[in-house]
Structures are given as C-alpha cells and as structure tokens.
C-alpha cells in the first residue's frame, strides 16, 4: 500500500479510517501500513485531536418559539392568497372555464358592435322590387282564377250527369 | 425484472406536503429543525442569525412544495438551501454585525447544565479557551471548506451527498476536505 498521508485521495482513506467508516478489510490494510509508517501515525494522531476538539463544540438548543415564528411567516405569506379566495365567489371552481366564457362573450359583443351597418336602401331598386312583386301576385291570382274556373266547370259537368 | 424506484421517507413526506398535508410539513420540521439550526449556527456562529436563516430555509422548502420532485435526497435539497443562505449571509457580512460572544453562549449553556455536574471555575475557563480556539479555527476556514467540514463532521453526510450540496465533484470535495483538515490539524493538533 502506498502511503496515504502523501496523496490527497489517500488522505480521505485516513480520514475514513479515523471515523471508522472503512470496511473491515480496508481498515486492516490501513492498520498494517500505519503500524510501520511514522507519517501516517502523526497524521492520524493529529486528525483524532481535531476530531476530539470539534466534539467539544456543542450547539446551543433551538429556541422554543422557533416553530411559532416560522408558522407566523408562512401564515403572513399565505394571507393575501386566502383573501383572494374569499373575494372570489366561485372559489371552488377553476378560473379557466369562467375566463373562456368571458372571452367568448367579449368576442360576441365585439362582433355585434363592429358588424357593418346594412346598406342604406336605394329608392329605385325598391320600386322595381315592388313592381316585380305585383306582377308575381297578379300572375298567381290569374292562375288561381283559372284553377277555380276549371273546378267550377268540372263540378257543373258532374251535376248535369247526375 | 421491473426496477422500482424507492422514495425515501422524507421525500414521501414532502410529496404529501405537495398535496396539501400540513401535518407532514410539521413532521419534516420536527426531524430536521435541530440539524439545520446547528449547522447554520456553526457556519455563522450566531444563534439568532442561525435561527433566522433556518426559518428562511424551511420557508423556501414550503414555498417550493408545489414544484417539488424527489430527484435527490430531501436532506441534500434542504442542506443545499441552508448552505446557500449561510454562504450569502457570510458574504454579505451580516454575521459580523451580530457576532455572538462566548459570554452569551455561556449564559445559554449554563441554563441547561445540571447542578451537580457543574464544572469548577478553572475547568470552565479551560473549556472556554478551548472552545474559543475551535470556533476561531472553524471561522478562519474559507466558507465552502467550513461548510464541507461541518457537514462531514457533525451531520455525518457521505462524500457524494456533501458534493451534491456544494455542487462539486466528489474528488473536488475530497480535495476541499483535505485542505480544510490540514489547516485544522495545524491549528488544533496541540489540543490532544
């Protein structure tokens, strides 16, 4: 085994050895090397001293009102959203259908308002139309008269034969 | 054979928070409150600032619940947020304005000591000098090395997890730790 104290990756091995994170087989290899290497012995001893010194630094307990302060901050952030929900009368519903409906209404209204006005009626064509309508009526009336005449003729022929 | 993705318990809780379960958030807070506060305390060396930063970290977790995806361990994500906040705080120099003296810490520590185990005055002075030395050695480390050492020593995180928190490769992290412990050995080895 190469001396782990002399290379950076090897230092991680020594660190893991000090913290007992190495598997038993690797730990045994390191132990055999350390037994005959003064540099590694010094390194391990110094690292264990650092470890013990760091162990002596206890953290101060968390304040009892930590959670209360946190939840107050959360509540403060959520409050505007809740007010928004209260103002929205259909809060159980999604906004998407309502928005679609509103958009469709606007488009429909715009179409009605923007639609071009019907062309102003011109006097002469209207007169022509009236004339053509009268001719049609006259023709139909004549047809009706002719039909009635035929019916009348048919019925009189029938009464004579009886 | 079908591979089944196993979601760790914390991530499962966070997924429940995502669905609107506030009780799961309370459980996550209960589990991780102390480790996060202690980590931040050792980073900025001020209890009030550490708690403020820890609250901000949990608030960010809560805010991000809707977009949460369990792509990494929950603690990796949480410590990434906490580390980011601590590094920003150290960079802004906020901690210097609030730097806590050991007297304040002594008062807090004294309140939790059991009467019959109270050390003598001499012992307390020695402990205090040692503690001051440790705190000074940690504070003298560059911020990223400090974060790496604290996560490695006190949170007992794996190299891979610390590397993810610090957004670096595993070999870069080992190099970072090597330099940090080398500095600490030079400063603290005499304390053995």
mmCIF file of C-alpha atoms in Angstrom:
data_model
loop_
_atom_site.group_PDB
_atom_site.id
_atom_site.type_symbol
_atom_site.label_atom_id
_atom_site.label_comp_id
_atom_site.label_asym_id
_atom_site.label_seq_id
_atom_site.Cartn_x
_atom_site.Cartn_y
_atom_site.Cartn_z
ATOM 1 C CA UNK A 1 0.000 0.000 0.000
ATOM 2 C CA UNK A 2 1.239 3.470 -0.910
ATOM 3 C CA UNK A 3 1.451 5.960 1.933
ATOM 4 C CA UNK A 4 -1.980 7.654 2.117
ATOM 5 C CA UNK A 5 -0.599 10.650 4.002
ATOM 6 C CA UNK A 6 1.362 11.660 0.906
ATOM 7 C CA UNK A 7 -1.530 11.904 -1.553
ATOM 8 C CA UNK A 8 -4.864 13.707 -1.487
ATOM 9 C CA UNK A 9 -7.094 10.718 -2.235
ATOM 10 C CA UNK A 10 -5.185 8.737 0.370
ATOM 11 C CA UNK A 11 -5.923 11.398 2.959
ATOM 12 C CA UNK A 12 -9.633 10.610 2.535
ATOM 13 C CA UNK A 13 -8.794 6.970 3.347
ATOM 14 C CA UNK A 14 -7.046 8.067 6.553
ATOM 15 C CA UNK A 15 -9.997 10.291 7.394
ATOM 16 C CA UNK A 16 -12.420 7.400 6.903
ATOM 17 C CA UNK A 17 -10.116 5.211 8.994
ATOM 18 C CA UNK A 18 -10.220 7.769 11.845
ATOM 19 C CA UNK A 19 -14.002 7.976 11.683
ATOM 20 C CA UNK A 20 -14.354 4.183 11.422
ATOM 21 C CA UNK A 21 -16.124 4.435 8.073
ATOM 22 C CA UNK A 22 -13.852 1.944 6.317
ATOM 23 C CA UNK A 23 -14.996 -1.618 5.796
ATOM 24 C CA UNK A 24 -13.078 -4.160 7.981
ATOM 25 C CA UNK A 25 -10.892 -5.386 5.121
ATOM 26 C CA UNK A 26 -9.739 -1.887 4.078
ATOM 27 C CA UNK A 27 -9.290 -0.900 7.726
ATOM 28 C CA UNK A 28 -6.991 -3.891 8.244
ATOM 29 C CA UNK A 29 -4.850 -2.856 5.231
ATOM 30 C CA UNK A 30 -4.543 0.713 6.588
ATOM 31 C CA UNK A 31 -3.722 -0.599 10.065
ATOM 32 C CA UNK A 32 -0.876 -2.756 8.715
ATOM 33 C CA UNK A 33 0.543 0.260 6.850
ATOM 34 C CA UNK A 34 0.147 2.677 9.791
ATOM 35 C CA UNK A 35 1.983 0.286 12.101
ATOM 36 C CA UNK A 36 5.183 0.903 10.116
ATOM 37 C CA UNK A 37 4.657 4.484 8.852
ATOM 38 C CA UNK A 38 5.506 7.388 11.147
ATOM 39 C CA UNK A 39 3.954 9.995 8.809
ATOM 40 C CA UNK A 40 0.587 8.229 8.885
ATOM 41 C CA UNK A 41 0.788 7.756 12.643
ATOM 42 C CA UNK A 42 1.331 11.524 13.067
ATOM 43 C CA UNK A 43 -1.452 12.324 10.659
ATOM 44 C CA UNK A 44 -3.928 10.009 12.419
ATOM 45 C CA UNK A 45 -2.980 11.324 15.832
ATOM 46 C CA UNK A 46 -3.430 14.941 14.697
ATOM 47 C CA UNK A 47 -6.720 14.131 12.993
ATOM 48 C CA UNK A 48 -8.042 12.427 16.110
ATOM 49 C CA UNK A 49 -7.087 15.518 18.132
ATOM 50 C CA UNK A 50 -9.010 17.701 15.683
ATOM 51 C CA UNK A 51 -11.944 15.324 15.912
ATOM 52 C CA UNK A 52 -11.938 15.467 19.725
ATOM 53 C CA UNK A 53 -11.664 19.271 19.701
ATOM 54 C CA UNK A 54 -14.618 19.555 17.314
ATOM 55 C CA UNK A 55 -16.616 17.171 19.524
ATOM 56 C CA UNK A 56 -16.254 19.682 22.336
ATOM 57 C CA UNK A 57 -18.211 22.297 20.400
ATOM 58 C CA UNK A 58 -21.812 21.677 21.306
ATOM 59 C CA UNK A 59 -24.538 23.549 19.531
ATOM 60 C CA UNK A 60 -26.942 25.682 21.529
ATOM 61 C CA UNK A 61 -30.501 24.238 21.706
ATOM 62 C CA UNK A 62 -33.065 25.651 19.298
ATOM 63 C CA UNK A 63 -35.290 28.406 20.726
ATOM 64 C CA UNK A 64 -38.697 27.167 21.915
ATOM 65 C CA UNK A 65 -40.516 29.722 19.740
ATOM 66 C CA UNK A 66 -38.737 28.671 16.525
ATOM 67 C CA UNK A 67 -41.814 26.889 15.101
ATOM 68 C CA UNK A 68 -44.206 29.656 16.131
ATOM 69 C CA UNK A 69 -42.078 32.250 14.306
ATOM 70 C CA UNK A 70 -41.821 30.050 11.222
ATOM 71 C CA UNK A 71 -45.577 29.359 11.037
ATOM 72 C CA UNK A 72 -46.256 33.072 11.510
ATOM 73 C CA UNK A 73 -44.048 33.797 8.494
ATOM 74 C CA UNK A 74 -45.829 31.108 6.482
ATOM 75 C CA UNK A 75 -49.229 32.484 7.503
ATOM 76 C CA UNK A 76 -48.167 36.015 6.583
ATOM 77 C CA UNK A 77 -47.173 34.802 3.115
ATOM 78 C CA UNK A 78 -50.387 32.873 2.584
ATOM 79 C CA UNK A 79 -52.786 35.575 3.860
ATOM 80 C CA UNK A 80 -53.130 37.544 0.571
ATOM 81 C CA UNK A 81 -53.938 34.314 -1.256
ATOM 82 C CA UNK A 82 -56.680 33.449 1.243
ATOM 83 C CA UNK A 83 -58.227 36.899 0.942
ATOM 84 C CA UNK A 84 -58.196 36.488 -2.812
ATOM 85 C CA UNK A 85 -60.052 33.197 -2.395
ATOM 86 C CA UNK A 86 -62.702 34.834 -0.198
ATOM 87 C CA UNK A 87 -63.261 37.592 -2.732
ATOM 88 C CA UNK A 88 -63.787 35.067 -5.480
ATOM 89 C CA UNK A 89 -67.415 33.934 -5.151
ATOM 90 C CA UNK A 90 -66.968 30.667 -7.065
ATOM 91 C CA UNK A 91 -63.717 29.714 -5.319
ATOM 92 C CA UNK A 92 -64.439 26.023 -5.654
ATOM 93 C CA UNK A 93 -64.364 26.296 -9.411
ATOM 94 C CA UNK A 94 -61.423 26.641 -11.675
ATOM 95 C CA UNK A 95 -60.889 30.052 -13.269
ATOM 96 C CA UNK A 96 -60.307 28.615 -16.713
ATOM 97 C CA UNK A 97 -63.964 27.957 -17.770
ATOM 98 C CA UNK A 98 -65.053 31.335 -16.391
ATOM 99 C CA UNK A 99 -62.323 33.086 -18.333
ATOM 100 C CA UNK A 100 -63.219 31.201 -21.519
ATOM 101 C CA UNK A 101 -66.865 32.189 -21.119
ATOM 102 C CA UNK A 102 -65.937 35.827 -20.500
ATOM 103 C CA UNK A 103 -63.661 35.844 -23.541
ATOM 104 C CA UNK A 104 -66.356 34.329 -25.737
ATOM 105 C CA UNK A 105 -68.856 36.971 -24.542
ATOM 106 C CA UNK A 106 -66.437 39.769 -25.341
ATOM 107 C CA UNK A 107 -65.787 38.377 -28.816
ATOM 108 C CA UNK A 108 -69.550 38.028 -29.448
ATOM 109 C CA UNK A 109 -70.257 41.558 -28.227
ATOM 110 C CA UNK A 110 -67.438 42.941 -30.346
ATOM 111 C CA UNK A 111 -68.767 41.103 -33.390
ATOM 112 C CA UNK A 112 -72.217 42.632 -32.831
ATOM 113 C CA UNK A 113 -70.890 46.140 -32.299
ATOM 114 C CA UNK A 114 -68.338 46.107 -35.094
ATOM 115 C CA UNK A 115 -70.624 44.417 -37.663
ATOM 116 C CA UNK A 116 -71.006 46.723 -40.717
ATOM 117 C CA UNK A 117 -74.347 48.508 -40.944
ATOM 118 C CA UNK A 118 -76.724 47.181 -43.611
ATOM 119 C CA UNK A 119 -76.501 49.171 -46.837
ATOM 120 C CA UNK A 120 -78.830 52.092 -46.960
ATOM 121 C CA UNK A 121 -81.828 51.147 -49.174
ATOM 122 C CA UNK A 122 -81.806 52.866 -52.517
ATOM 123 C CA UNK A 123 -85.211 54.071 -53.671
ATOM 124 C CA UNK A 124 -85.217 52.883 -57.292
ATOM 125 C CA UNK A 125 -84.429 49.193 -56.745
ATOM 126 C CA UNK A 126 -87.133 49.026 -54.048
ATOM 127 C CA UNK A 127 -89.637 50.302 -56.546
ATOM 128 C CA UNK A 128 -88.539 47.722 -59.076
ATOM 129 C CA UNK A 129 -88.905 45.024 -56.442
ATOM 130 C CA UNK A 130 -92.447 46.207 -55.626
ATOM 131 C CA UNK A 131 -93.248 46.127 -59.286
ATOM 132 C CA UNK A 132 -91.886 42.628 -59.683
ATOM 133 C CA UNK A 133 -93.814 41.513 -56.599
ATOM 134 C CA UNK A 134 -97.051 42.917 -58.037
ATOM 135 C CA UNK A 135 -96.509 41.083 -61.293
ATOM 136 C CA UNK A 136 -95.998 37.833 -59.407
ATOM 137 C CA UNK A 137 -99.120 38.363 -57.393
ATOM 138 C CA UNK A 138 -101.095 39.111 -60.495
ATOM 139 C CA UNK A 139 -99.821 36.005 -62.194
ATOM 140 C CA UNK A 140 -100.654 33.859 -59.174
ATOM 141 C CA UNK A 141 -104.116 35.414 -58.939
ATOM 142 C CA UNK A 142 -104.720 34.632 -62.574
ATOM 143 C CA UNK A 143 -103.603 31.058 -62.003
ATOM 144 C CA UNK A 144 -105.995 30.815 -59.066
ATOM 145 C CA UNK A 145 -108.861 32.148 -61.127
ATOM 146 C CA UNK A 146 -108.093 29.667 -63.882
ATOM 147 C CA UNK A 147 -107.949 26.816 -61.368
ATOM 148 C CA UNK A 148 -111.286 27.860 -59.830
ATOM 149 C CA UNK A 149 -112.808 28.078 -63.278
ATOM 150 C CA UNK A 150 -111.682 24.542 -64.071
ATOM 151 C CA UNK A 151 -113.038 23.309 -60.764
ATOM 152 C CA UNK A 152 -116.261 25.094 -61.344
ATOM 153 C CA UNK A 153 -116.539 23.603 -64.839
ATOM 154 C CA UNK A 154 -115.798 20.135 -63.504
ATOM 155 C CA UNK A 155 -118.400 20.365 -60.756
ATOM 156 C CA UNK A 156 -121.107 21.660 -63.099
ATOM 157 C CA UNK A 157 -120.420 18.806 -65.548
ATOM 158 C CA UNK A 158 -120.746 16.354 -62.712
ATOM 159 C CA UNK A 159 -124.111 17.762 -61.566
ATOM 160 C CA UNK A 160 -125.503 17.564 -65.132
ATOM 161 C CA UNK A 161 -124.540 13.929 -65.479
ATOM 162 C CA UNK A 162 -126.378 13.089 -62.250
ATOM 163 C CA UNK B 1 -37.258 -7.686 -13.583
ATOM 164 C CA UNK B 2 -39.019 -4.356 -13.026
ATOM 165 C CA UNK B 3 -36.981 -1.674 -11.331
ATOM 166 C CA UNK B 4 -38.933 0.006 -8.572
ATOM 167 C CA UNK B 5 -37.845 3.470 -7.532
ATOM 168 C CA UNK B 6 -37.779 3.609 -3.744
ATOM 169 C CA UNK B 7 -38.653 7.025 -2.420
ATOM 170 C CA UNK B 8 -37.021 7.805 0.937
ATOM 171 C CA UNK B 9 -39.390 8.589 3.859
ATOM 172 C CA UNK B 10 -38.560 12.316 3.916
ATOM 173 C CA UNK B 11 -39.281 12.628 0.214
ATOM 174 C CA UNK B 12 -42.582 10.789 0.752
ATOM 175 C CA UNK B 13 -43.478 13.324 3.449
ATOM 176 C CA UNK B 14 -42.561 16.167 1.123
ATOM 177 C CA UNK B 15 -44.783 14.690 -1.595
ATOM 178 C CA UNK B 16 -47.636 14.727 0.944
ATOM 179 C CA UNK B 17 -46.834 18.374 1.723
ATOM 180 C CA UNK B 18 -47.123 18.969 -2.019
ATOM 181 C CA UNK B 19 -50.646 17.511 -1.857
ATOM 182 C CA UNK B 20 -51.543 19.966 0.908
ATOM 183 C CA UNK B 21 -50.839 17.869 4.019
ATOM 184 C CA UNK B 22 -49.527 20.365 6.582
ATOM 185 C CA UNK B 23 -49.008 17.628 9.209
ATOM 186 C CA UNK B 24 -46.268 16.140 7.022
ATOM 187 C CA UNK B 25 -44.524 19.502 6.920
ATOM 188 C CA UNK B 26 -44.660 19.602 10.730
ATOM 189 C CA UNK B 27 -43.025 16.146 10.804
ATOM 190 C CA UNK B 28 -40.229 17.242 8.464
ATOM 191 C CA UNK B 29 -39.685 20.318 10.602
ATOM 192 C CA UNK B 30 -39.537 18.205 13.749
ATOM 193 C CA UNK B 31 -36.957 15.888 12.164
ATOM 194 C CA UNK B 32 -34.657 18.459 10.610
ATOM 195 C CA UNK B 33 -35.080 21.606 12.703
ATOM 196 C CA UNK B 34 -32.180 20.921 15.076
ATOM 197 C CA UNK B 35 -29.633 19.647 12.494
ATOM 198 C CA UNK B 36 -30.280 22.628 10.219
ATOM 199 C CA UNK B 37 -30.120 25.201 13.039
ATOM 200 C CA UNK B 38 -26.957 23.604 14.472
ATOM 201 C CA UNK B 39 -25.285 23.509 11.065
ATOM 202 C CA UNK B 40 -26.143 27.156 10.435
ATOM 203 C CA UNK B 41 -25.093 28.110 13.946
ATOM 204 C CA UNK B 42 -21.631 26.636 13.384
ATOM 205 C CA UNK B 43 -21.463 28.313 9.979
ATOM 206 C CA UNK B 44 -22.358 31.870 11.083
ATOM 207 C CA UNK B 45 -21.530 31.419 14.806
ATOM 208 C CA UNK B 46 -24.554 33.377 15.960
ATOM 209 C CA UNK B 47 -27.683 31.724 17.330
ATOM 210 C CA UNK B 48 -30.189 34.439 16.339
ATOM 211 C CA UNK B 49 -28.874 34.693 12.773
ATOM 212 C CA UNK B 50 -28.711 30.891 12.501
ATOM 213 C CA UNK B 51 -32.371 30.555 13.520
ATOM 214 C CA UNK B 52 -33.431 33.309 11.151
ATOM 215 C CA UNK B 53 -31.602 31.576 8.285
ATOM 216 C CA UNK B 54 -33.065 28.187 9.268
ATOM 217 C CA UNK B 55 -36.569 29.664 9.203
ATOM 218 C CA UNK B 56 -35.857 31.080 5.769
ATOM 219 C CA UNK B 57 -34.648 27.635 4.630
ATOM 220 C CA UNK B 58 -37.842 25.911 5.835
ATOM 221 C CA UNK B 59 -39.943 28.708 4.380
ATOM 222 C CA UNK B 60 -38.275 28.137 0.992
ATOM 223 C CA UNK B 61 -38.979 24.423 1.262
ATOM 224 C CA UNK B 62 -42.639 25.205 1.976
ATOM 225 C CA UNK B 63 -42.838 27.723 -0.872
ATOM 226 C CA UNK B 64 -41.356 25.222 -3.328
ATOM 227 C CA UNK B 65 -43.741 22.399 -2.330
ATOM 228 C CA UNK B 66 -45.887 22.704 -5.466
ATOM 229 C CA UNK B 67 -42.940 22.081 -7.791
ATOM 230 C CA UNK B 68 -41.166 19.505 -5.586
ATOM 231 C CA UNK B 69 -39.862 16.384 -7.342
ATOM 232 C CA UNK B 70 -37.961 13.715 -5.369
ATOM 233 C CA UNK B 71 -34.900 13.739 -7.641
ATOM 234 C CA UNK B 72 -32.433 13.786 -4.713
ATOM 235 C CA UNK B 73 -32.456 13.027 -1.005
ATOM 236 C CA UNK B 74 -34.594 15.515 0.900
ATOM 237 C CA UNK B 75 -31.695 16.391 3.218
ATOM 238 C CA UNK B 76 -29.459 17.131 0.220
ATOM 239 C CA UNK B 77 -32.034 19.627 -1.011
ATOM 240 C CA UNK B 78 -32.594 21.100 2.459
ATOM 241 C CA UNK B 79 -28.883 21.488 3.211
ATOM 242 C CA UNK B 80 -28.290 22.930 -0.219
ATOM 243 C CA UNK B 81 -30.799 25.686 0.587
ATOM 244 C CA UNK B 82 -29.324 26.166 4.078
ATOM 245 C CA UNK B 83 -25.737 26.275 2.780
ATOM 246 C CA UNK B 84 -26.699 28.748 0.070
ATOM 247 C CA UNK B 85 -28.296 31.019 2.686
ATOM 248 C CA UNK B 86 -25.288 30.710 5.011
ATOM 249 C CA UNK B 87 -22.757 31.452 2.265
ATOM 250 C CA UNK B 88 -24.788 34.508 1.207
ATOM 251 C CA UNK B 89 -25.028 35.663 4.809
ATOM 252 C CA UNK B 90 -21.269 35.276 5.311
ATOM 253 C CA UNK B 91 -20.551 37.055 2.044
ATOM 254 C CA UNK B 92 -22.840 39.961 2.990
ATOM 255 C CA UNK B 93 -21.071 40.165 6.355
ATOM 256 C CA UNK B 94 -24.387 40.092 8.233
ATOM 257 C CA UNK B 95 -22.936 37.721 10.807
ATOM 258 C CA UNK B 96 -20.217 40.212 11.769
ATOM 259 C CA UNK B 97 -22.743 42.750 12.988
ATOM 260 C CA UNK B 98 -24.405 40.122 15.154
ATOM 261 C CA UNK B 99 -21.328 38.122 16.108
ATOM 262 C CA UNK B 100 -22.149 36.417 19.338
ATOM 263 C CA UNK B 101 -19.689 36.443 22.184
ATOM 264 C CA UNK B 102 -18.867 33.379 24.211
ATOM 265 C CA UNK B 103 -20.409 35.120 27.235
ATOM 266 C CA UNK B 104 -23.832 34.934 25.601
ATOM 267 C CA UNK B 105 -23.235 31.312 24.713
ATOM 268 C CA UNK B 106 -22.106 30.568 28.263
ATOM 269 C CA UNK B 107 -25.334 32.019 29.624
ATOM 270 C CA UNK B 108 -27.372 29.822 27.293
ATOM 271 C CA UNK B 109 -25.265 26.760 28.055
ATOM 272 C CA UNK B 110 -25.394 27.376 31.802
ATOM 273 C CA UNK B 111 -29.170 27.301 31.745
ATOM 274 C CA UNK B 112 -29.122 23.713 30.533
ATOM 275 C CA UNK B 113 -26.405 22.380 32.809
ATOM 276 C CA UNK B 114 -27.358 20.040 35.610
ATOM 277 C CA UNK B 115 -26.396 21.470 39.007
ATOM 278 C CA UNK B 116 -24.378 18.501 40.298
ATOM 279 C CA UNK B 117 -22.325 18.296 37.085
ATOM 280 C CA UNK B 118 -21.366 21.976 37.058
ATOM 281 C CA UNK B 119 -17.599 22.274 36.393
ATOM 282 C CA UNK B 120 -15.224 24.287 38.515
ATOM 283 C CA UNK B 121 -14.307 27.831 37.532
ATOM 284 C CA UNK B 122 -10.840 26.701 36.359
ATOM 285 C CA UNK B 123 -12.339 23.944 34.274
ATOM 286 C CA UNK B 124 -14.817 26.364 32.762
ATOM 287 C CA UNK B 125 -12.035 28.784 31.849
ATOM 288 C CA UNK B 126 -10.044 25.989 30.187
ATOM 289 C CA UNK B 127 -13.122 24.751 28.312
ATOM 290 C CA UNK B 128 -13.902 28.259 27.232
ATOM 291 C CA UNK B 129 -10.381 28.818 25.888
ATOM 292 C CA UNK B 130 -10.529 25.515 24.001
ATOM 293 C CA UNK B 131 -13.928 26.325 22.586
ATOM 294 C CA UNK B 132 -12.758 29.756 21.508
ATOM 295 C CA UNK B 133 -9.849 28.114 19.724
ATOM 296 C CA UNK B 134 -12.086 25.619 17.920
ATOM 297 C CA UNK B 135 -14.536 28.320 16.901
ATOM 298 C CA UNK B 136 -11.697 30.510 15.707
ATOM 299 C CA UNK B 137 -10.170 27.675 13.669
ATOM 300 C CA UNK B 138 -13.502 26.886 12.011
ATOM 301 C CA UNK B 139 -14.256 30.576 11.386
ATOM 302 C CA UNK B 140 -10.840 31.019 9.757
ATOM 303 C CA UNK B 141 -11.623 28.381 7.099
ATOM 304 C CA UNK B 142 -12.894 29.598 3.733
ATOM 305 C CA UNK B 143 -16.731 29.407 3.764
ATOM 306 C CA UNK B 144 -17.013 26.421 1.411
ATOM 307 C CA UNK B 145 -14.373 24.415 3.319
ATOM 308 C CA UNK B 146 -16.194 25.280 6.539
ATOM 309 C CA UNK B 147 -19.497 24.007 5.150
ATOM 310 C CA UNK B 148 -17.813 20.791 3.945
ATOM 311 C CA UNK B 149 -16.178 20.103 7.332
ATOM 312 C CA UNK B 150 -19.375 20.801 9.280
ATOM 313 C CA UNK B 151 -21.478 18.518 7.091
ATOM 314 C CA UNK B 152 -18.792 15.821 7.225
ATOM 315 C CA UNK B 153 -18.139 16.029 10.962
ATOM 316 C CA UNK B 154 -21.463 16.945 12.554
ATOM 317 C CA UNK B 155 -24.099 15.817 10.021
ATOM 318 C CA UNK B 156 -22.081 12.698 9.138
ATOM 319 C CA UNK B 157 -23.038 13.016 5.491
ATOM 320 C CA UNK B 158 -21.489 10.870 2.773
ATOM 321 C CA UNK B 159 -18.972 12.433 0.377
ATOM 322 C CA UNK B 160 -21.427 12.084 -2.508
ATOM 323 C CA UNK B 161 -24.157 13.932 -0.621
ATOM 324 C CA UNK B 162 -21.880 16.784 0.515
ATOM 325 C CA UNK B 163 -20.607 17.072 -3.053
ATOM 326 C CA UNK B 164 -24.189 17.457 -4.290
ATOM 327 C CA UNK B 165 -24.957 20.053 -1.632
ATOM 328 C CA UNK B 166 -21.881 22.060 -2.591
ATOM 329 C CA UNK B 167 -22.423 21.435 -6.283
ATOM 330 C CA UNK B 168 -18.969 19.980 -6.926
ATOM 331 C CA UNK B 169 -17.475 16.623 -7.874
ATOM 332 C CA UNK B 170 -16.624 14.035 -5.238
ATOM 333 C CA UNK B 171 -12.903 14.338 -5.943
ATOM 334 C CA UNK B 172 -13.122 18.140 -5.672
ATOM 335 C CA UNK B 173 -14.859 17.700 -2.326
ATOM 336 C CA UNK B 174 -12.154 15.319 -1.055
ATOM 337 C CA UNK B 175 -9.573 17.881 -2.065
ATOM 338 C CA UNK B 176 -11.571 20.578 -0.241
ATOM 339 C CA UNK B 177 -11.774 18.450 2.908
ATOM 340 C CA UNK B 178 -8.099 17.539 2.681
ATOM 341 C CA UNK B 179 -7.111 21.217 2.698
ATOM 342 C CA UNK B 180 -9.614 22.062 5.450
ATOM 343 C CA UNK B 181 -8.466 19.269 7.801
ATOM 344 C CA UNK B 182 -4.851 20.049 7.035
ATOM 345 C CA UNK B 183 -5.462 23.616 8.262
ATOM 346 C CA UNK B 184 -7.387 22.379 11.295
ATOM 347 C CA UNK B 185 -4.651 19.854 12.184
ATOM 348 C CA UNK B 186 -2.079 22.641 12.097
ATOM 349 C CA UNK B 187 -4.222 24.804 14.400
ATOM 350 C CA UNK B 188 -5.778 22.263 16.738
ATOM 351 C CA UNK B 189 -3.444 19.238 16.940
ATOM 352 C CA UNK B 190 -1.849 20.607 20.134
ATOM 353 C CA UNK B 191 -5.203 20.208 21.886
ATOM 354 C CA UNK B 192 -4.790 16.434 22.086
#
